[in-house]
Coordinates of C-alpha atoms in Angstrom, one line a residue:
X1 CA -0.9 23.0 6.1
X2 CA 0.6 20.3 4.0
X3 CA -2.6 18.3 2.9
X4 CA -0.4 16.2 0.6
X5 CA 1.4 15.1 3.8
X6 CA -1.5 14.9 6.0
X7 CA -4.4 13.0 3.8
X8 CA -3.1 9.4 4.7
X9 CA -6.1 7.8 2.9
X10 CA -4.8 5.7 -0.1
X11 CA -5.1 1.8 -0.1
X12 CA -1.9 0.4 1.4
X13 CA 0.3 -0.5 -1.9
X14 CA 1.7 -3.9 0.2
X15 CA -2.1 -5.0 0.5
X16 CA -3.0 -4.1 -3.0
X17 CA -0.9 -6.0 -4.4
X18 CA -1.1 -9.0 -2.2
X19 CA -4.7 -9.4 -3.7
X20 CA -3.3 -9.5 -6.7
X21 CA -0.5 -11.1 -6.8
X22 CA -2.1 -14.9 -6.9
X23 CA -4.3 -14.0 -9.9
X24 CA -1.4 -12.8 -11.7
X25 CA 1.4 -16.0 -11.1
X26 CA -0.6 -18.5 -10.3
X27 CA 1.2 -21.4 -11.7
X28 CA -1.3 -24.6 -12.1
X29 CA -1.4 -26.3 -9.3
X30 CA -0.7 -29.9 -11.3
X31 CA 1.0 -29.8 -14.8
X32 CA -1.4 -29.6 -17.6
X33 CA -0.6 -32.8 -19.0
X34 CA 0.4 -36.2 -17.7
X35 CA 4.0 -36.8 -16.5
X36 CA 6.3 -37.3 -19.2
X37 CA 7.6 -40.8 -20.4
X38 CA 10.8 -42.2 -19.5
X39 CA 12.0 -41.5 -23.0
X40 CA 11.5 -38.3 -22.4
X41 CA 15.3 -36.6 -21.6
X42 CA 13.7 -34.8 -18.2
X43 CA 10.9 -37.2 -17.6
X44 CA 12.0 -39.3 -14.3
X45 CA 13.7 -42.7 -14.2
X46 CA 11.6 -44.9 -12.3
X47 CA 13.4 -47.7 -10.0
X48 CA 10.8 -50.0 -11.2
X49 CA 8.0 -48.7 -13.2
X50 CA 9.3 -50.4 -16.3
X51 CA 7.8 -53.9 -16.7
X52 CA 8.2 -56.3 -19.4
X53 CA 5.3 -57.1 -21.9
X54 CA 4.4 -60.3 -20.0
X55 CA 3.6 -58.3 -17.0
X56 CA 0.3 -59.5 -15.7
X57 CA -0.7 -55.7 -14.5
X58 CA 0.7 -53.9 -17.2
X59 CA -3.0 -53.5 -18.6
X60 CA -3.5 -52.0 -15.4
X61 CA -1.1 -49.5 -15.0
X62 CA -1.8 -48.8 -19.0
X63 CA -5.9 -48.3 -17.9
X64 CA -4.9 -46.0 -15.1
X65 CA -2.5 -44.2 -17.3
X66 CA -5.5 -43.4 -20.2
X67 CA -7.8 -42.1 -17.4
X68 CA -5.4 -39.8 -16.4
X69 CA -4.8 -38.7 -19.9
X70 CA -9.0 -38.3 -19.8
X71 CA -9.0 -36.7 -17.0
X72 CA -11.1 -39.1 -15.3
X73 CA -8.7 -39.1 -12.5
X74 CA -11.1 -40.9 -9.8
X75 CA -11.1 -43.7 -12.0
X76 CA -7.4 -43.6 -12.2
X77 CA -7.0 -44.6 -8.3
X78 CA -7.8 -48.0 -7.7
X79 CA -5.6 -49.4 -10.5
X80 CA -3.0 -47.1 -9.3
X81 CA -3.5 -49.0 -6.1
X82 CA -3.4 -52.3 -7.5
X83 CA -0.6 -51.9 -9.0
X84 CA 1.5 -50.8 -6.2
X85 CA 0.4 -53.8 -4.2
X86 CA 2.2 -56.1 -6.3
X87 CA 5.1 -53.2 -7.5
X88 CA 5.4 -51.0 -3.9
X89 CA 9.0 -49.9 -5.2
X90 CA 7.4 -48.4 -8.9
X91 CA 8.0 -44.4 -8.1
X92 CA 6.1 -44.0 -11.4
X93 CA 3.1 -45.6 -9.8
X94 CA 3.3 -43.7 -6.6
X95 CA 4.1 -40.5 -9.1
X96 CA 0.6 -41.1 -11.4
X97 CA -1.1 -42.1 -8.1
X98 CA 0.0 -38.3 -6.5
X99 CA -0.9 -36.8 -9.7
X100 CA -4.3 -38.2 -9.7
X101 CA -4.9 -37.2 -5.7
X102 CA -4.1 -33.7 -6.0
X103 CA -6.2 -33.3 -9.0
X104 CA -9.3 -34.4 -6.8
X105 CA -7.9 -32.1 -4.0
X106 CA -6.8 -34.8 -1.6
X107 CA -3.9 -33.2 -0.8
X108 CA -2.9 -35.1 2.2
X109 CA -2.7 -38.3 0.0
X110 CA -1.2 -36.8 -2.9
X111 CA 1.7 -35.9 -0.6
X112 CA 2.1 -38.9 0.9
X113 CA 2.6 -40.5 -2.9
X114 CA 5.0 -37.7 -4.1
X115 CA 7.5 -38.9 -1.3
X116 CA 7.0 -42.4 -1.9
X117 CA 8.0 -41.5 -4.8
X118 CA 11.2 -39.3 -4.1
X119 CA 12.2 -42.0 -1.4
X120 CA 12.5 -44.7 -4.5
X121 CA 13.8 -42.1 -6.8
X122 CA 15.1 -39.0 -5.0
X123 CA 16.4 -37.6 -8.7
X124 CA 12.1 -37.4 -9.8
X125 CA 11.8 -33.7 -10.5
X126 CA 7.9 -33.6 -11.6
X127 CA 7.9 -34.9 -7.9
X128 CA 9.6 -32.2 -5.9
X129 CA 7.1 -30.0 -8.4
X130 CA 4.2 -31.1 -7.5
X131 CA 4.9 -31.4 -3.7
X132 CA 5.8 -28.1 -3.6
X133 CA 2.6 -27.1 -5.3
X134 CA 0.8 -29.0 -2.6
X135 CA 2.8 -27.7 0.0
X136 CA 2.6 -23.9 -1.2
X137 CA -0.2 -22.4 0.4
X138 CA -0.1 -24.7 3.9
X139 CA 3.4 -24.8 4.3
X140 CA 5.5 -22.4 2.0
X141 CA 8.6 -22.6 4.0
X142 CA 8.7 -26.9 2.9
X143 CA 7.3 -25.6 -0.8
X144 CA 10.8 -23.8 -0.9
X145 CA 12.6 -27.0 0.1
X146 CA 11.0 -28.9 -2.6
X147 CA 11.4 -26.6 -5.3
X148 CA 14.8 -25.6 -4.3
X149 CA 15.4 -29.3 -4.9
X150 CA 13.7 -29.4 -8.4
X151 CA 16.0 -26.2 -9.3
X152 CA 19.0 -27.9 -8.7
X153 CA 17.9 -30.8 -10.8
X154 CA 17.3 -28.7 -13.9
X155 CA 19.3 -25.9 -13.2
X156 CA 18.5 -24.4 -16.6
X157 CA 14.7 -24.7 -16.3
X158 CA 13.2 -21.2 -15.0
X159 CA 9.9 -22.7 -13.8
X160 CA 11.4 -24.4 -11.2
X161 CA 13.8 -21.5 -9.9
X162 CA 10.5 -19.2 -10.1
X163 CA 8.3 -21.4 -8.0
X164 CA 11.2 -21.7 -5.6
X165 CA 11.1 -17.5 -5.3
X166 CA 7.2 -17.5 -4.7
X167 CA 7.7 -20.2 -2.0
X168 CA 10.1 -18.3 -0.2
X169 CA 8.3 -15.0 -0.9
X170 CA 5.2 -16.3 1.0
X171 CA 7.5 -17.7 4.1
X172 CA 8.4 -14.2 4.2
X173 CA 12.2 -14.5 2.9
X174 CA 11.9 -11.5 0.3
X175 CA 15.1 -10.8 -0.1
X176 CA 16.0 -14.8 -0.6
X177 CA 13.2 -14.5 -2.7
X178 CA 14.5 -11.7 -4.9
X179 CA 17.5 -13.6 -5.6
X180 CA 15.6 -16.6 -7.0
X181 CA 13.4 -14.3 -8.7
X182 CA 16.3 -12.5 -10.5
X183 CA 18.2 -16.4 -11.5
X184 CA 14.1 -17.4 -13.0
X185 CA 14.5 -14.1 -14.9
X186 CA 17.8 -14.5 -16.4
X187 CA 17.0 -18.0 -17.4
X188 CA 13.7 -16.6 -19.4
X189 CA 13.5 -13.2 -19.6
X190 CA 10.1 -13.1 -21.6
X191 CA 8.5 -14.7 -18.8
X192 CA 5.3 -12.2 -17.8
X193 CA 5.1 -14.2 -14.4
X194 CA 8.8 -13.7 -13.6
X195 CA 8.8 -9.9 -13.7
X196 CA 6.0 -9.6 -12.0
X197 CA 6.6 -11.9 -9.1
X198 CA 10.0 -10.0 -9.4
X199 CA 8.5 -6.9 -9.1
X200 CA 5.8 -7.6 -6.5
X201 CA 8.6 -8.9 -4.3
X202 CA 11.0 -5.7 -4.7
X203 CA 7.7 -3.5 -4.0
X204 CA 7.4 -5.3 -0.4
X205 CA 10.7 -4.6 0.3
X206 CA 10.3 -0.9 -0.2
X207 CA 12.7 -1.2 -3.2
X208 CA 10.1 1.1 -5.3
X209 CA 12.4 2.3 -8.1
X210 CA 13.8 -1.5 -8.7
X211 CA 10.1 -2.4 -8.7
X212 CA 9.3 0.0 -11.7
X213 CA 11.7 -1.1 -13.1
X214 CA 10.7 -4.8 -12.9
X215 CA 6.5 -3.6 -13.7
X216 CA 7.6 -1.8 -16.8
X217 CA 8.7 -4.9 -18.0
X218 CA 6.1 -7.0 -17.2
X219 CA 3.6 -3.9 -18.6
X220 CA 5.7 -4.7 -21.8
X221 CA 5.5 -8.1 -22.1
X222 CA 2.0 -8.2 -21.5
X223 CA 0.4 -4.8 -22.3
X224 CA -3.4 -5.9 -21.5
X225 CA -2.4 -6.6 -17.9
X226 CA -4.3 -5.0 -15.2
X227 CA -2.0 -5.9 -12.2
X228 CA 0.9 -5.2 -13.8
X229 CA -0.9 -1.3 -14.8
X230 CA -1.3 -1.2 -11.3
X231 CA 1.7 -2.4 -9.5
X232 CA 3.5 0.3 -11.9
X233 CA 1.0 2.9 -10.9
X234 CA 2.2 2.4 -7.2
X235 CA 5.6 2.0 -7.2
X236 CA 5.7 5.3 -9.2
X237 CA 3.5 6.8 -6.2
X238 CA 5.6 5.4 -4.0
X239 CA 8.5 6.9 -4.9
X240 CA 6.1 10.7 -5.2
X241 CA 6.3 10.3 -9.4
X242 CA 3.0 11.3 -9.2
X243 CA 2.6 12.9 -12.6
X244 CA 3.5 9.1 -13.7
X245 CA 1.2 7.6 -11.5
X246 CA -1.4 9.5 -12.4
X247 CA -0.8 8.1 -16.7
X248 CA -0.2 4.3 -15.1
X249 CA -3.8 4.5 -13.4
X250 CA -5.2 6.0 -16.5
X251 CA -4.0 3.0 -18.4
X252 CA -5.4 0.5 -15.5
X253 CA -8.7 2.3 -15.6
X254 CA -8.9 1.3 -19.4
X255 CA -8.9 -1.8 -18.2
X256 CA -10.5 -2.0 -15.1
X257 CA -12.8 1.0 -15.6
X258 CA -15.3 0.0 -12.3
X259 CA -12.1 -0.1 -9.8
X260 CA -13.5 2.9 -7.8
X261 CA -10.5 2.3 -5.1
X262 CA -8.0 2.7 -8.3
X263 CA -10.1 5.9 -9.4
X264 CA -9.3 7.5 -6.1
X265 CA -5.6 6.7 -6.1
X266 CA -5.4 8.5 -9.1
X267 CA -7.5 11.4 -8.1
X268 CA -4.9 11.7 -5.0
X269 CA -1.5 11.8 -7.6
X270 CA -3.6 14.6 -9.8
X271 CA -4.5 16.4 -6.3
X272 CA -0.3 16.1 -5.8
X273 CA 0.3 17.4 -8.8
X274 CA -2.3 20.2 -9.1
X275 CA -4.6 19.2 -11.1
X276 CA -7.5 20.0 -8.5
X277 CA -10.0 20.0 -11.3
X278 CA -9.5 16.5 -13.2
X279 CA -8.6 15.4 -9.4
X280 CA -12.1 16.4 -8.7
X281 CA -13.6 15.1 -11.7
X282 CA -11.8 11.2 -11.1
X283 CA -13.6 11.7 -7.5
X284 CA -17.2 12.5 -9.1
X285 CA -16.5 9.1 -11.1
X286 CA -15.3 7.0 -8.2
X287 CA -18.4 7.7 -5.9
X288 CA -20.8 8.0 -9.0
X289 CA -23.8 5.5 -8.0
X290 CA -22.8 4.8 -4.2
X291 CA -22.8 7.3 -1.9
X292 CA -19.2 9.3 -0.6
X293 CA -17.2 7.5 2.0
X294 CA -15.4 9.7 4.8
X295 CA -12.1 9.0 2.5
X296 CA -13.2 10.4 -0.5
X297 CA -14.6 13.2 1.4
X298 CA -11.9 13.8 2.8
X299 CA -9.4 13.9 -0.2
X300 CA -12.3 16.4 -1.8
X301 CA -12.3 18.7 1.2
X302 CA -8.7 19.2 1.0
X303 CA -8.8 20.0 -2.7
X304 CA -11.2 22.7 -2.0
X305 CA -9.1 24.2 0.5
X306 CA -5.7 24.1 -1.8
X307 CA -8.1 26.2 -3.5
X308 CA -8.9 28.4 -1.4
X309 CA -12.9 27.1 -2.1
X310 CA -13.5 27.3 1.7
X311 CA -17.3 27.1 2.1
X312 CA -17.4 24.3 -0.3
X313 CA -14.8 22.6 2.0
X314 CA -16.6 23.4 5.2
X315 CA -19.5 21.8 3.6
X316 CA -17.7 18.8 2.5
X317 CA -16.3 18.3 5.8
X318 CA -19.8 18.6 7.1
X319 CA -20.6 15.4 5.4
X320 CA -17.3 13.5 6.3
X321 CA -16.8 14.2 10.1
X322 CA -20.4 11.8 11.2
X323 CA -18.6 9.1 9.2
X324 CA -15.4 9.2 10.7
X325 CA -16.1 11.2 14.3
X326 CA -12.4 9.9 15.7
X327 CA -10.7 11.9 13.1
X328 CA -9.2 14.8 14.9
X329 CA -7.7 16.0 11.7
X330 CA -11.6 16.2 10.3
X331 CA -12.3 18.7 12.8
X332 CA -9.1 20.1 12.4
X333 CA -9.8 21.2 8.6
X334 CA -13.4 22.0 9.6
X335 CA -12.0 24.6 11.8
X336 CA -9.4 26.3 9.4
X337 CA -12.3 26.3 6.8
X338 CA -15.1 28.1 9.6
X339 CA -11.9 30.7 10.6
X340 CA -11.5 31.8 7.4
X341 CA -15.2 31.8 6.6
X342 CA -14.9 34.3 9.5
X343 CA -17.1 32.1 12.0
X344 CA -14.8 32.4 14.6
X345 CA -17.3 31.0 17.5
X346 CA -18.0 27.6 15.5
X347 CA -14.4 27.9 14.4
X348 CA -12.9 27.5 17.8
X349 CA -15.4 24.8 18.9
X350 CA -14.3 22.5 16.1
X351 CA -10.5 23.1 16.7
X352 CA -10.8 22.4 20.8
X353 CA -12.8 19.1 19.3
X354 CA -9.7 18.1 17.2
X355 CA -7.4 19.0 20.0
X356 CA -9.4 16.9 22.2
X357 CA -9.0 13.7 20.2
X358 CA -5.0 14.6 19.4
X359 CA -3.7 17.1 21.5
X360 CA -0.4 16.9 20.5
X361 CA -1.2 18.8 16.7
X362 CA 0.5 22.3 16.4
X363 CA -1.6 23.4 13.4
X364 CA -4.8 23.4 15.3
X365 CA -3.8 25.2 18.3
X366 CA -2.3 28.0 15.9
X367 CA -5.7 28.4 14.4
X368 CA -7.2 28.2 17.8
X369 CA -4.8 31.4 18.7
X370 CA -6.3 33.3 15.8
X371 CA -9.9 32.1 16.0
X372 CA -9.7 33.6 19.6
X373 CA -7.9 36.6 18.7
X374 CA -10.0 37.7 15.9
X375 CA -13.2 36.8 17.8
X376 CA -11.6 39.7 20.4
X377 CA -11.0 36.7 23.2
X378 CA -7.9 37.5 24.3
X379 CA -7.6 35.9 27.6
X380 CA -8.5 32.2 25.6
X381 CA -5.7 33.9 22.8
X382 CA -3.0 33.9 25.2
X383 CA -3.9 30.8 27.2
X384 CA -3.5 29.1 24.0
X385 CA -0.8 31.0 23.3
X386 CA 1.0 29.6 26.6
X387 CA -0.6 26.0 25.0
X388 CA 1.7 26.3 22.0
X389 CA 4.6 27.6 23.4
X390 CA 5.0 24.0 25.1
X391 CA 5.4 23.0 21.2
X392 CA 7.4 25.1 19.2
X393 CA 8.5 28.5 19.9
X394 CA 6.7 31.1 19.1
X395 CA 7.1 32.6 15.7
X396 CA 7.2 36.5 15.5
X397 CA 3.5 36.8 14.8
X398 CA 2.7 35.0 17.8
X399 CA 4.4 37.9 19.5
X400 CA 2.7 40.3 18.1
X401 CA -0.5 38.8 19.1
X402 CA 0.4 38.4 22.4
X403 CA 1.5 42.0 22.6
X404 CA -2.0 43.6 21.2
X405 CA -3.8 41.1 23.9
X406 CA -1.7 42.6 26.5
X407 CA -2.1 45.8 25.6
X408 CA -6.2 45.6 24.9
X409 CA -6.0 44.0 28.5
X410 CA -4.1 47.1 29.7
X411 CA -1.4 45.0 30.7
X412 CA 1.1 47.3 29.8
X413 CA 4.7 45.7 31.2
X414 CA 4.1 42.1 29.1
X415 CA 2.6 44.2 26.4
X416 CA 5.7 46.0 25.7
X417 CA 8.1 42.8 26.5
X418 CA 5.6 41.2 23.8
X419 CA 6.3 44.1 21.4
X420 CA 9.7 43.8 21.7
X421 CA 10.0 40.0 21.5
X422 CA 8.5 40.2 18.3
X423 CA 10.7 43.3 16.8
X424 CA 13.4 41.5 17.7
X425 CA 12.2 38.1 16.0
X426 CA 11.3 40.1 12.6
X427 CA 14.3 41.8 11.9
X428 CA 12.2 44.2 10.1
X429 CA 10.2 41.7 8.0
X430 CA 6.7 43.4 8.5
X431 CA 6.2 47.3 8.1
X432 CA 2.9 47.8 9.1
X433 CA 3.3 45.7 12.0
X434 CA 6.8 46.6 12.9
X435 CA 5.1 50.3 13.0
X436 CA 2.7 49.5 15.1
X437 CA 4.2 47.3 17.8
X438 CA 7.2 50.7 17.8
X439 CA 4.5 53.2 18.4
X440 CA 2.6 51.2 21.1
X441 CA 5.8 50.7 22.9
X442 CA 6.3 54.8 22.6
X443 CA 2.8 55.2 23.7
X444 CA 2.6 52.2 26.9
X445 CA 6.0 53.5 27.9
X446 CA 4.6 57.3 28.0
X447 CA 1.5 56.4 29.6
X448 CA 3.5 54.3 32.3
X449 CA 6.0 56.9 33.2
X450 CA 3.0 59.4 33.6
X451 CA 1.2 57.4 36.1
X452 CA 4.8 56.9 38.1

């Protein structure tokens, strides 16, 4: 049996790392400072927010502004308001009076002034910004609009470029998304949140070795990164670089030493790569203080049977199949474990039990044929002999089976066609059993042509 195959039991990788993927890019949702002056060379150049020093509301529009600097930003709305119903066409106004919404979470508002304010001045970036960052999680496929808008305004600005790749990766454009990702990360290559929004993208289009790639780097840039330890850990597993998988979860584990999930991955890449016994040991650690899940169980039951530790397995499978009772591979394993534990009764009971949850597995019915064989049931050996025959044909041991069942139920003609099959299937392969199967021939051909 191929356990490594079998055991589909990890975490799904696209899953894992959509939980983490927010905590590790989240931009702010508002910029961490007020909107920059006019004199500033990218700050936006308002219509009409300029007024002269005899401007009866300039105070106003000066009180709002040194709330917002505060951070008092409820305080900051009714002079905003005031203001724009003497100065409706000041896109600063409407800007600082969006800024100030969406830092008390009303978004709805905030939106509304951010395109007040793009309809006076459709050259505002901060505006298309921060619209987008409302927009992001309601209505990513708008976000994209709005920051693909900011990214053409300050086409050599990568935070505008990169927000335009996570919009499109949440509407589900990953490949649009990648490209976005790739122009953020040529315009700042040191940028953590780049590679790994990079990297998680490539990973969820199965492009596991350009996602390595892309986790290294963000591992280098910020070393003390858990995501980024664990994105790595499953692209390499991904891609079956177990041995590598195995070092990037050690690393994680350093820093998220509780992750119990993250303790099993890495107890599966050792299992892949041999190492039953630290694989083992990671297992003990992931279910120390809570009690084994039919997972875990599971992974530990096929470690003991990849070494050969069959009652331990049997045991262990014991445990998992009341916690997962629809797992016909469960009872499949159970049954391998009980035939070669030589309880060939209980052996066959489980295997008919996996065969009757899938009975489309060839590996249980070829158990079943030797659990009924060596239990000396040879009509139930050759009915399930028929049974697999509908699967695969029959290997030359099969055969050879079905000719000793013939011939111990004196069915001499299909016991010497059986015979025969399987000598001319082995080509000489076995010698005790090419021996045998040649002399019982002799002998059921001689007994025949004495009875004629």
């Amino acid at each position: 049996m191929n356990h490594g195959r079998q055991m589909k039991i990890r975490r799904a990788i696209i899953v894992l790392l959509a939980a983490i993927g927010p905590a590790a890019i989240a931009a702010p949702r508002l910029p961490q400072s007020a909107p920059p002056q006019n004199s500033a060379p990218s700050a936006p150049t308002p219509k009409s927010s300029a007024r002269t020093h005899d401007d009866p509301l300039a105070s106003v529009l000066q009180e709002a502004q040194d709330d917002i600097t505060h951070g008092d930003f409820a305080s900051a709305v009714a002079p905003l308001q005031e203001y724009l119903v003497r100065y409706p066409d000041s896109d600063y106004a409407h800007f600082e009076l969006g800024y100030a919404d969406a830092q008390l979470h009303h978004d709805d508002d905030a939106k509304s002034e951010f395109q007040h304010a793009l309809v006076i001045n459709p050259k505002m970036t901060e505006a298309y910004l921060n619209l987008g960052l409302i927009q992001l999680d309601s209505d990513p496929a708008s976000a994209a609009i709005s920051f693909s808008s900011a990214a053409d305004l300050r086409p050599t600005d990568s935070r505008p470029r990169f927000l335009y790749g996570l919009a499109l990766e949440r509407a589900g454009k990953l490949e649009d998304a990648v490209v976005q990702y790739q122009k953020a990360a040529t315009l700042a290559p040191d940028d953590y949140e780049i590679a790994f929004g990079l990297a998680r993208a490539l990973v969820r289009l199965n492009r596991s070795a350009d996602a390595e790639a892309e986790f290294r780097r963000a591992v280098a840039l910020k070393p003390d990164s858990a995501p980024a330890q664990l994105g790595l850990a499953h692209s390499l597993e991904a891609q079956k670089k177990y041995t590598d998988a195995a070092d990037a979860l050690a690393a994680y584990l350093k820093l998220q030493p509780d992750d119990r999930a993250a303790r099993t991955d890495r107890a599966y890449a050792l299992m892949q790569t041999n190492q039953f016994d630290a694989a083992l040991a990671e297992l003990d650690r992931a279910e120390s203080g809570t009690a084994p899940n039919a997972n875990t169980l599971k992974m530990r039951a096929g470690i003991y049977m990849q070494q050969s530790h069959w009652k331990d397995a049997a045991t262990t499978l014991q445990q998992a199949i009341p916690l997962s009772p629809a797992d016909a591979e469960l009872y499949a394993w159970f049954g391998r474990s009980l035939l070669e534990l030589r309880q060939f009764p209980e052996s066959a009971a489980a295997l008919n039990k996996s065969l009757s949850i899938d009975a489309t597995a060839v590996d249980p019915l070829r158990d079943l044929v030797d659990a009924y064989y060596l239990a000396g049931d040879c009509p139930s050996a050759l009915a399930t002999l028929d049974r697999l025959s509908e699967h695969e044909p029959l290997k030359p041991v099969a055969w050879f089976v079905r000719g000793t069942c013939y011939d111990k139920l004196a069915q001499k003609p299909e016991a010497i066609a059986a015979y025969q099959k399987y000598l001319d299937l082995d080509h000489g392969s076995h010698d005790t059993q090419d021996f045998q199967a040649r002399q019982r021939i002799l002998s059921l051909q001689h007994e025949m042509q004495k009875r004629q």
